[in-house]
Amino acid sequence: MIPKVIIHNSISLDGSTTGFEANIGVHYKILSSYLPDAMIVGSNTAKTGTQFFCEKIPPEEEADFKKPEIQPDDPRAYWLIADSKGILEGLMHVFRRSEFSKDAIVLVSQKTPEAYINYLKERNYDFIQTGSDRVNIRQALKIANERYGFELVVSDSGGVLNSILLEHGLVEEISLILTPEIVGKNGTNLFRTLEKSGTRLELLRDEIVEKQYVHLLYRVLKK
């Protein structure tokens, strides 16, 4: 079985994910309200996100090579990080130390560099290996459900991964936080790499948050 997938993102009024300062507090408060088993992010988004966790990447310590002890009542989600090229080598301990996740599970492909696979093994990171050139997201989500019992996964990523999830019909809902700013021509469209058109949505929720943000929740209608 494939887990339910919700795309969650903060965007400007003209649909950009960049060029404005998102309200991180509002963003993660709404995300956490879904009570996801895991959050899925792409490696580029994850690498950019390290700036939110630390001003300077700290050196690894002995504890970073060990799996964290997870209590049964821990409400935090796991992070599923798609990284078939191994660009997060040397950075994974930043995510393992994060107060917002139980631990990171890395999604890799058959062509992921062997050195990166060994890096993950030496540090006791779980990884799911699917796909040839890049991660087969559908298969990876199916394995995540079978292996870890994940039933709800929220995508907290950028346009590339979100477009792939939509392209493959894996998304059930889209959650958007509209920020009252217009970015203009320098913006980055949320679904900029999506090739198919005509995705129809049904509005499930619209509410004003903190008097200036609008939270919209849509159901993706299956064709």
PDB file of C-alpha atoms in Angstrom:
ATOM      1  CA  MET A   1       0.000   0.000   0.000  1.00  0.00           C
ATOM      2  CA  ILE A   2       1.140   3.547  -0.736  1.00  0.00           C
ATOM      3  CA  PRO A   3       0.759   6.100   2.089  1.00  0.00           C
ATOM      4  CA  LYS A   4      -1.535   9.088   1.719  1.00  0.00           C
ATOM      5  CA  VAL A   5       0.554  12.000   0.430  1.00  0.00           C
ATOM      6  CA  ILE A   6      -0.122  15.682   1.152  1.00  0.00           C
ATOM      7  CA  ILE A   7       1.886  18.455  -0.489  1.00  0.00           C
ATOM      8  CA  HIS A   8       2.371  21.333   1.946  1.00  0.00           C
ATOM      9  CA  ASN A   9       4.010  24.603   0.982  1.00  0.00           C
ATOM     10  CA  SER A  10       4.109  28.329   1.666  1.00  0.00           C
ATOM     11  CA  ILE A  11       3.794  30.442  -1.477  1.00  0.00           C
ATOM     12  CA  SER A  12       3.485  34.081  -2.488  1.00  0.00           C
ATOM     13  CA  LEU A  13       0.231  35.409  -3.895  1.00  0.00           C
ATOM     14  CA  ASP A  14       1.546  34.756  -7.413  1.00  0.00           C
ATOM     15  CA  GLY A  15       2.548  31.170  -6.666  1.00  0.00           C
ATOM     16  CA  SER A  16       6.280  31.494  -5.995  1.00  0.00           C
ATOM     17  CA  THR A  17       8.174  29.479  -3.402  1.00  0.00           C
ATOM     18  CA  THR A  18      11.077  31.952  -3.343  1.00  0.00           C
ATOM     19  CA  GLY A  19      11.615  35.694  -3.170  1.00  0.00           C
ATOM     20  CA  PHE A  20       9.730  36.287   0.059  1.00  0.00           C
ATOM     21  CA  GLU A  21      10.076  35.428   3.736  1.00  0.00           C
ATOM     22  CA  ALA A  22       7.697  32.638   4.680  1.00  0.00           C
ATOM     23  CA  ASN A  23       6.294  32.513   8.203  1.00  0.00           C
ATOM     24  CA  ILE A  24       8.068  29.384   9.416  1.00  0.00           C
ATOM     25  CA  GLY A  25       5.996  29.249  12.607  1.00  0.00           C
ATOM     26  CA  VAL A  26       2.703  29.196  10.691  1.00  0.00           C
ATOM     27  CA  HIS A  27       4.122  26.814   8.100  1.00  0.00           C
ATOM     28  CA  TYR A  28       5.172  24.124  10.571  1.00  0.00           C
ATOM     29  CA  LYS A  29       2.238  24.603  12.914  1.00  0.00           C
ATOM     30  CA  ILE A  30      -0.142  23.681  10.107  1.00  0.00           C
ATOM     31  CA  LEU A  31       2.138  20.918   8.846  1.00  0.00           C
ATOM     32  CA  SER A  32       2.358  19.320  12.284  1.00  0.00           C
ATOM     33  CA  SER A  33      -1.440  19.437  12.632  1.00  0.00           C
ATOM     34  CA  TYR A  34      -1.645  16.709   9.986  1.00  0.00           C
ATOM     35  CA  LEU A  35       0.318  14.388  12.326  1.00  0.00           C
ATOM     36  CA  PRO A  36       2.400  12.863   9.511  1.00  0.00           C
ATOM     37  CA  ASP A  37       4.380   9.671   9.987  1.00  0.00           C
ATOM     38  CA  ALA A  38       7.052  11.120   7.726  1.00  0.00           C
ATOM     39  CA  MET A  39       7.947  14.249   5.793  1.00  0.00           C
ATOM     40  CA  ILE A  40       9.480  13.803   2.346  1.00  0.00           C
ATOM     41  CA  VAL A  41      11.930  16.339   0.926  1.00  0.00           C
ATOM     42  CA  GLY A  42      14.318  16.498  -2.013  1.00  0.00           C
ATOM     43  CA  SER A  43      18.044  16.744  -1.464  1.00  0.00           C
ATOM     44  CA  ASN A  44      18.331  20.296  -2.839  1.00  0.00           C
ATOM     45  CA  THR A  45      15.565  21.522  -0.534  1.00  0.00           C
ATOM     46  CA  ALA A  46      17.179  19.683   2.376  1.00  0.00           C
ATOM     47  CA  LYS A  47      20.594  21.187   1.639  1.00  0.00           C
ATOM     48  CA  THR A  48      19.123  24.683   1.456  1.00  0.00           C
ATOM     49  CA  GLY A  49      17.237  24.004   4.688  1.00  0.00           C
ATOM     50  CA  THR A  50      20.433  23.429   6.675  1.00  0.00           C
ATOM     51  CA  GLN A  51      20.616  27.215   7.084  1.00  0.00           C
ATOM     52  CA  PHE A  52      17.525  27.029   9.299  1.00  0.00           C
ATOM     53  CA  PHE A  53      19.212  24.574  11.653  1.00  0.00           C
ATOM     54  CA  CYS A  54      22.679  26.030  11.983  1.00  0.00           C
ATOM     55  CA  GLU A  55      24.679  29.043  10.854  1.00  0.00           C
ATOM     56  CA  LYS A  56      27.732  26.871  10.296  1.00  0.00           C
ATOM     57  CA  ILE A  57      27.844  23.106   9.692  1.00  0.00           C
ATOM     58  CA  PRO A  58      29.238  21.560  12.903  1.00  0.00           C
ATOM     59  CA  PRO A  59      31.754  18.716  12.773  1.00  0.00           C
ATOM     60  CA  GLU A  60      30.500  15.186  13.259  1.00  0.00           C
ATOM     61  CA  GLU A  61      30.693  13.646  16.700  1.00  0.00           C
ATOM     62  CA  GLU A  62      30.666  10.045  17.886  1.00  0.00           C
ATOM     63  CA  ALA A  63      26.944  10.240  18.674  1.00  0.00           C
ATOM     64  CA  ASP A  64      26.179  11.097  15.032  1.00  0.00           C
ATOM     65  CA  PHE A  65      27.187   7.562  14.027  1.00  0.00           C
ATOM     66  CA  LYS A  66      24.459   6.005  16.188  1.00  0.00           C
ATOM     67  CA  LYS A  67      20.732   5.753  15.650  1.00  0.00           C
ATOM     68  CA  PRO A  68      18.827   7.931  18.119  1.00  0.00           C
ATOM     69  CA  GLU A  69      16.791   6.162  20.761  1.00  0.00           C
ATOM     70  CA  ILE A  70      13.137   6.726  19.864  1.00  0.00           C
ATOM     71  CA  GLN A  71      10.428   6.542  22.501  1.00  0.00           C
ATOM     72  CA  PRO A  72       7.088   4.924  21.573  1.00  0.00           C
ATOM     73  CA  ASP A  73       5.169   8.135  22.333  1.00  0.00           C
ATOM     74  CA  ASP A  74       7.467  10.403  20.284  1.00  0.00           C
ATOM     75  CA  PRO A  75       5.066  12.508  18.131  1.00  0.00           C
ATOM     76  CA  ARG A  76       7.714  13.700  15.665  1.00  0.00           C
ATOM     77  CA  ALA A  77       7.834  12.523  12.079  1.00  0.00           C
ATOM     78  CA  TYR A  78      10.668  10.795  10.276  1.00  0.00           C
ATOM     79  CA  TRP A  79      12.279  12.571   7.336  1.00  0.00           C
ATOM     80  CA  LEU A  80      12.399  10.797   3.993  1.00  0.00           C
ATOM     81  CA  ILE A  81      15.153  12.509   1.998  1.00  0.00           C
ATOM     82  CA  ALA A  82      15.459  11.725  -1.719  1.00  0.00           C
ATOM     83  CA  ASP A  83      19.159  11.930  -2.532  1.00  0.00           C
ATOM     84  CA  SER A  84      20.143   9.704  -5.451  1.00  0.00           C
ATOM     85  CA  LYS A  85      23.265  11.781  -6.224  1.00  0.00           C
ATOM     86  CA  GLY A  86      24.592  11.821  -2.664  1.00  0.00           C
ATOM     87  CA  ILE A  87      24.808  15.605  -2.366  1.00  0.00           C
ATOM     88  CA  LEU A  88      24.106  15.462   1.372  1.00  0.00           C
ATOM     89  CA  GLU A  89      27.278  13.576   2.218  1.00  0.00           C
ATOM     90  CA  GLY A  90      28.791  15.306   5.225  1.00  0.00           C
ATOM     91  CA  LEU A  91      25.494  16.986   6.122  1.00  0.00           C
ATOM     92  CA  MET A  92      23.230  14.175   7.295  1.00  0.00           C
ATOM     93  CA  HIS A  93      24.106  14.669  10.951  1.00  0.00           C
ATOM     94  CA  VAL A  94      22.430  18.086  10.796  1.00  0.00           C
ATOM     95  CA  PHE A  95      19.093  16.366  10.145  1.00  0.00           C
ATOM     96  CA  ARG A  96      19.694  13.604  12.670  1.00  0.00           C
ATOM     97  CA  ARG A  97      20.270  16.239  15.366  1.00  0.00           C
ATOM     98  CA  SER A  98      17.144  18.216  14.474  1.00  0.00           C
ATOM     99  CA  GLU A  99      14.549  18.577  17.204  1.00  0.00           C
ATOM    100  CA  PHE A 100      11.851  18.314  14.544  1.00  0.00           C
ATOM    101  CA  SER A 101      12.492  14.733  13.388  1.00  0.00           C
ATOM    102  CA  LYS A 102      12.934  11.273  14.862  1.00  0.00           C
ATOM    103  CA  ASP A 103      15.613  10.425  12.321  1.00  0.00           C
ATOM    104  CA  ALA A 104      16.278  10.553   8.583  1.00  0.00           C
ATOM    105  CA  ILE A 105      15.678   7.762   6.086  1.00  0.00           C
ATOM    106  CA  VAL A 106      17.451   8.311   2.759  1.00  0.00           C
ATOM    107  CA  LEU A 107      15.957   7.394  -0.623  1.00  0.00           C
ATOM    108  CA  VAL A 108      18.620   6.388  -3.148  1.00  0.00           C
ATOM    109  CA  SER A 109      18.806   4.724  -6.578  1.00  0.00           C
ATOM    110  CA  GLN A 110      20.889   1.955  -8.134  1.00  0.00           C
ATOM    111  CA  LYS A 111      23.289   4.577  -9.515  1.00  0.00           C
ATOM    112  CA  THR A 112      23.841   6.380  -6.236  1.00  0.00           C
ATOM    113  CA  PRO A 113      27.631   6.570  -5.656  1.00  0.00           C
ATOM    114  CA  GLU A 114      28.919   3.628  -3.639  1.00  0.00           C
ATOM    115  CA  ALA A 115      30.907   6.006  -1.445  1.00  0.00           C
ATOM    116  CA  TYR A 116      27.665   7.670  -0.354  1.00  0.00           C
ATOM    117  CA  ILE A 117      26.012   4.311   0.398  1.00  0.00           C
ATOM    118  CA  ASN A 118      29.005   3.413   2.562  1.00  0.00           C
ATOM    119  CA  TYR A 119      28.773   6.820   4.267  1.00  0.00           C
ATOM    120  CA  LEU A 120      25.152   6.037   5.209  1.00  0.00           C
ATOM    121  CA  LYS A 121      25.962   2.502   6.371  1.00  0.00           C
ATOM    122  CA  GLU A 122      28.866   3.650   8.550  1.00  0.00           C
ATOM    123  CA  ARG A 123      26.527   6.067  10.328  1.00  0.00           C
ATOM    124  CA  ASN A 124      23.642   3.618  10.650  1.00  0.00           C
ATOM    125  CA  TYR A 125      21.155   5.513   8.480  1.00  0.00           C
ATOM    126  CA  ASP A 126      18.300   3.514   7.053  1.00  0.00           C
ATOM    127  CA  PHE A 127      18.006   3.862   3.296  1.00  0.00           C
ATOM    128  CA  ILE A 128      15.588   2.654   0.628  1.00  0.00           C
ATOM    129  CA  GLN A 129      17.163   1.856  -2.737  1.00  0.00           C
ATOM    130  CA  THR A 130      14.799   1.932  -5.736  1.00  0.00           C
ATOM    131  CA  GLY A 131      14.949   3.012  -9.357  1.00  0.00           C
ATOM    132  CA  SER A 132      17.803   3.011 -11.838  1.00  0.00           C
ATOM    133  CA  ASP A 133      19.058   6.531 -12.545  1.00  0.00           C
ATOM    134  CA  ARG A 134      16.925   8.248  -9.923  1.00  0.00           C
ATOM    135  CA  VAL A 135      14.659   7.252  -7.044  1.00  0.00           C
ATOM    136  CA  ASN A 136      11.430   5.484  -7.974  1.00  0.00           C
ATOM    137  CA  ILE A 137       9.230   7.523  -5.621  1.00  0.00           C
ATOM    138  CA  ARG A 138       6.161   5.277  -5.937  1.00  0.00           C
ATOM    139  CA  GLN A 139       8.156   2.179  -5.045  1.00  0.00           C
ATOM    140  CA  ALA A 140      10.009   3.989  -2.255  1.00  0.00           C
ATOM    141  CA  LEU A 141       6.734   5.074  -0.644  1.00  0.00           C
ATOM    142  CA  LYS A 142       5.366   1.535  -0.918  1.00  0.00           C
ATOM    143  CA  ILE A 143       8.454   0.149   0.817  1.00  0.00           C
ATOM    144  CA  ALA A 144       8.216   2.859   3.489  1.00  0.00           C
ATOM    145  CA  ASN A 145       4.668   1.720   4.221  1.00  0.00           C
ATOM    146  CA  GLU A 146       5.618  -1.959   4.345  1.00  0.00           C
ATOM    147  CA  ARG A 147       8.826  -1.504   6.333  1.00  0.00           C
ATOM    148  CA  TYR A 148       7.859   1.296   8.737  1.00  0.00           C
ATOM    149  CA  GLY A 149       4.065   1.370   8.637  1.00  0.00           C
ATOM    150  CA  PHE A 150       3.918   4.926   7.291  1.00  0.00           C
ATOM    151  CA  GLU A 151       0.316   5.834   6.449  1.00  0.00           C
ATOM    152  CA  LEU A 152       0.613   9.610   5.985  1.00  0.00           C
ATOM    153  CA  VAL A 153       3.534  11.385   4.333  1.00  0.00           C
ATOM    154  CA  VAL A 154       3.692  15.166   3.895  1.00  0.00           C
ATOM    155  CA  SER A 155       5.902  16.670   1.197  1.00  0.00           C
ATOM    156  CA  ASP A 156       7.693  19.714   2.567  1.00  0.00           C
ATOM    157  CA  SER A 157       9.783  20.183  -0.540  1.00  0.00           C
ATOM    158  CA  GLY A 158      10.309  22.303  -3.631  1.00  0.00           C
ATOM    159  CA  GLY A 159       8.876  22.235  -7.116  1.00  0.00           C
ATOM    160  CA  VAL A 160      10.850  19.331  -8.571  1.00  0.00           C
ATOM    161  CA  LEU A 161       9.830  16.637  -6.072  1.00  0.00           C
ATOM    162  CA  ASN A 162       6.283  17.985  -5.790  1.00  0.00           C
ATOM    163  CA  SER A 163       5.931  17.882  -9.570  1.00  0.00           C
ATOM    164  CA  ILE A 164       7.138  14.268  -9.628  1.00  0.00           C
ATOM    165  CA  LEU A 165       4.631  13.299  -6.938  1.00  0.00           C
ATOM    166  CA  LEU A 166       1.784  14.905  -8.904  1.00  0.00           C
ATOM    167  CA  GLU A 167       2.996  13.520 -12.234  1.00  0.00           C
ATOM    168  CA  HIS A 168       2.789   9.986 -10.856  1.00  0.00           C
ATOM    169  CA  GLY A 169      -0.634  10.417  -9.297  1.00  0.00           C
ATOM    170  CA  LEU A 170       0.622  10.021  -5.732  1.00  0.00           C
ATOM    171  CA  VAL A 171      -0.842  13.188  -4.195  1.00  0.00           C
ATOM    172  CA  GLU A 172      -4.228  13.151  -2.466  1.00  0.00           C
ATOM    173  CA  GLU A 173      -4.248  16.680  -1.036  1.00  0.00           C
ATOM    174  CA  ILE A 174      -2.435  19.996  -1.521  1.00  0.00           C
ATOM    175  CA  SER A 175      -2.046  22.358   1.434  1.00  0.00           C
ATOM    176  CA  LEU A 176      -0.978  25.928   0.641  1.00  0.00           C
ATOM    177  CA  ILE A 177      -0.263  28.930   2.844  1.00  0.00           C
ATOM    178  CA  LEU A 178      -0.687  32.146   0.867  1.00  0.00           C
ATOM    179  CA  THR A 179       1.686  34.896   1.959  1.00  0.00           C
ATOM    180  CA  PRO A 180       0.550  38.471   1.206  1.00  0.00           C
ATOM    181  CA  GLU A 181       3.447  39.288  -1.111  1.00  0.00           C
ATOM    182  CA  ILE A 182       3.887  39.383  -4.902  1.00  0.00           C
ATOM    183  CA  VAL A 183       7.286  38.260  -6.149  1.00  0.00           C
ATOM    184  CA  GLY A 184       6.945  38.892  -9.882  1.00  0.00           C
ATOM    185  CA  LYS A 185       9.138  37.627 -12.726  1.00  0.00           C
ATOM    186  CA  ASN A 186      11.964  36.452 -10.456  1.00  0.00           C
ATOM    187  CA  GLY A 187       9.684  33.989  -8.686  1.00  0.00           C
ATOM    188  CA  THR A 188       9.991  30.198  -8.691  1.00  0.00           C
ATOM    189  CA  ASN A 189       6.754  28.412  -9.576  1.00  0.00           C
ATOM    190  CA  LEU A 190       5.753  25.660  -7.154  1.00  0.00           C
ATOM    191  CA  PHE A 191       5.077  23.123  -9.920  1.00  0.00           C
ATOM    192  CA  ARG A 192       7.571  24.443 -12.458  1.00  0.00           C
ATOM    193  CA  THR A 193       8.635  21.020 -13.793  1.00  0.00           C
ATOM    194  CA  LEU A 194       5.143  19.517 -14.027  1.00  0.00           C
ATOM    195  CA  GLU A 195       4.559  18.343 -17.599  1.00  0.00           C
ATOM    196  CA  LYS A 196       0.953  17.196 -17.501  1.00  0.00           C
ATOM    197  CA  SER A 197      -1.797  19.803 -17.335  1.00  0.00           C
ATOM    198  CA  GLY A 198      -5.403  19.830 -16.252  1.00  0.00           C
ATOM    199  CA  THR A 199      -5.000  18.657 -12.644  1.00  0.00           C
ATOM    200  CA  ARG A 200      -8.375  19.430 -11.079  1.00  0.00           C
ATOM    201  CA  LEU A 201      -8.806  20.255  -7.402  1.00  0.00           C
ATOM    202  CA  GLU A 202     -11.647  20.426  -4.885  1.00  0.00           C
ATOM    203  CA  LEU A 203     -11.436  23.029  -2.125  1.00  0.00           C
ATOM    204  CA  LEU A 204     -11.727  21.403   1.306  1.00  0.00           C
ATOM    205  CA  ARG A 205     -10.737  24.260   3.600  1.00  0.00           C
ATOM    206  CA  ASP A 206     -10.005  27.982   3.505  1.00  0.00           C
ATOM    207  CA  GLU A 207      -9.150  29.921   6.619  1.00  0.00           C
ATOM    208  CA  ILE A 208      -7.371  33.110   7.627  1.00  0.00           C
ATOM    209  CA  VAL A 209      -4.349  32.546   9.859  1.00  0.00           C
ATOM    210  CA  GLU A 210      -2.900  35.301  12.063  1.00  0.00           C
ATOM    211  CA  LYS A 211      -5.028  37.901  10.238  1.00  0.00           C
ATOM    212  CA  GLN A 212      -2.871  37.982   7.096  1.00  0.00           C
ATOM    213  CA  TYR A 213      -2.135  34.469   5.828  1.00  0.00           C
ATOM    214  CA  VAL A 214      -4.661  32.258   4.046  1.00  0.00           C
ATOM    215  CA  HIS A 215      -4.515  28.479   4.408  1.00  0.00           C
ATOM    216  CA  LEU A 216      -6.038  26.550   1.512  1.00  0.00           C
ATOM    217  CA  LEU A 217      -6.508  22.786   1.459  1.00  0.00           C
ATOM    218  CA  TYR A 218      -7.466  21.013  -1.762  1.00  0.00           C
ATOM    219  CA  ARG A 219      -8.283  17.431  -2.693  1.00  0.00           C
ATOM    220  CA  VAL A 220      -6.697  16.245  -5.927  1.00  0.00           C
ATOM    221  CA  LEU A 221      -9.430  14.822  -8.121  1.00  0.00           C
ATOM    222  CA  LYS A 222      -8.515  11.586  -9.845  1.00  0.00           C
ATOM    223  CA  LYS A 223      -9.198  11.309 -13.567  1.00  0.00           C
TER     224      LYS A 223
END
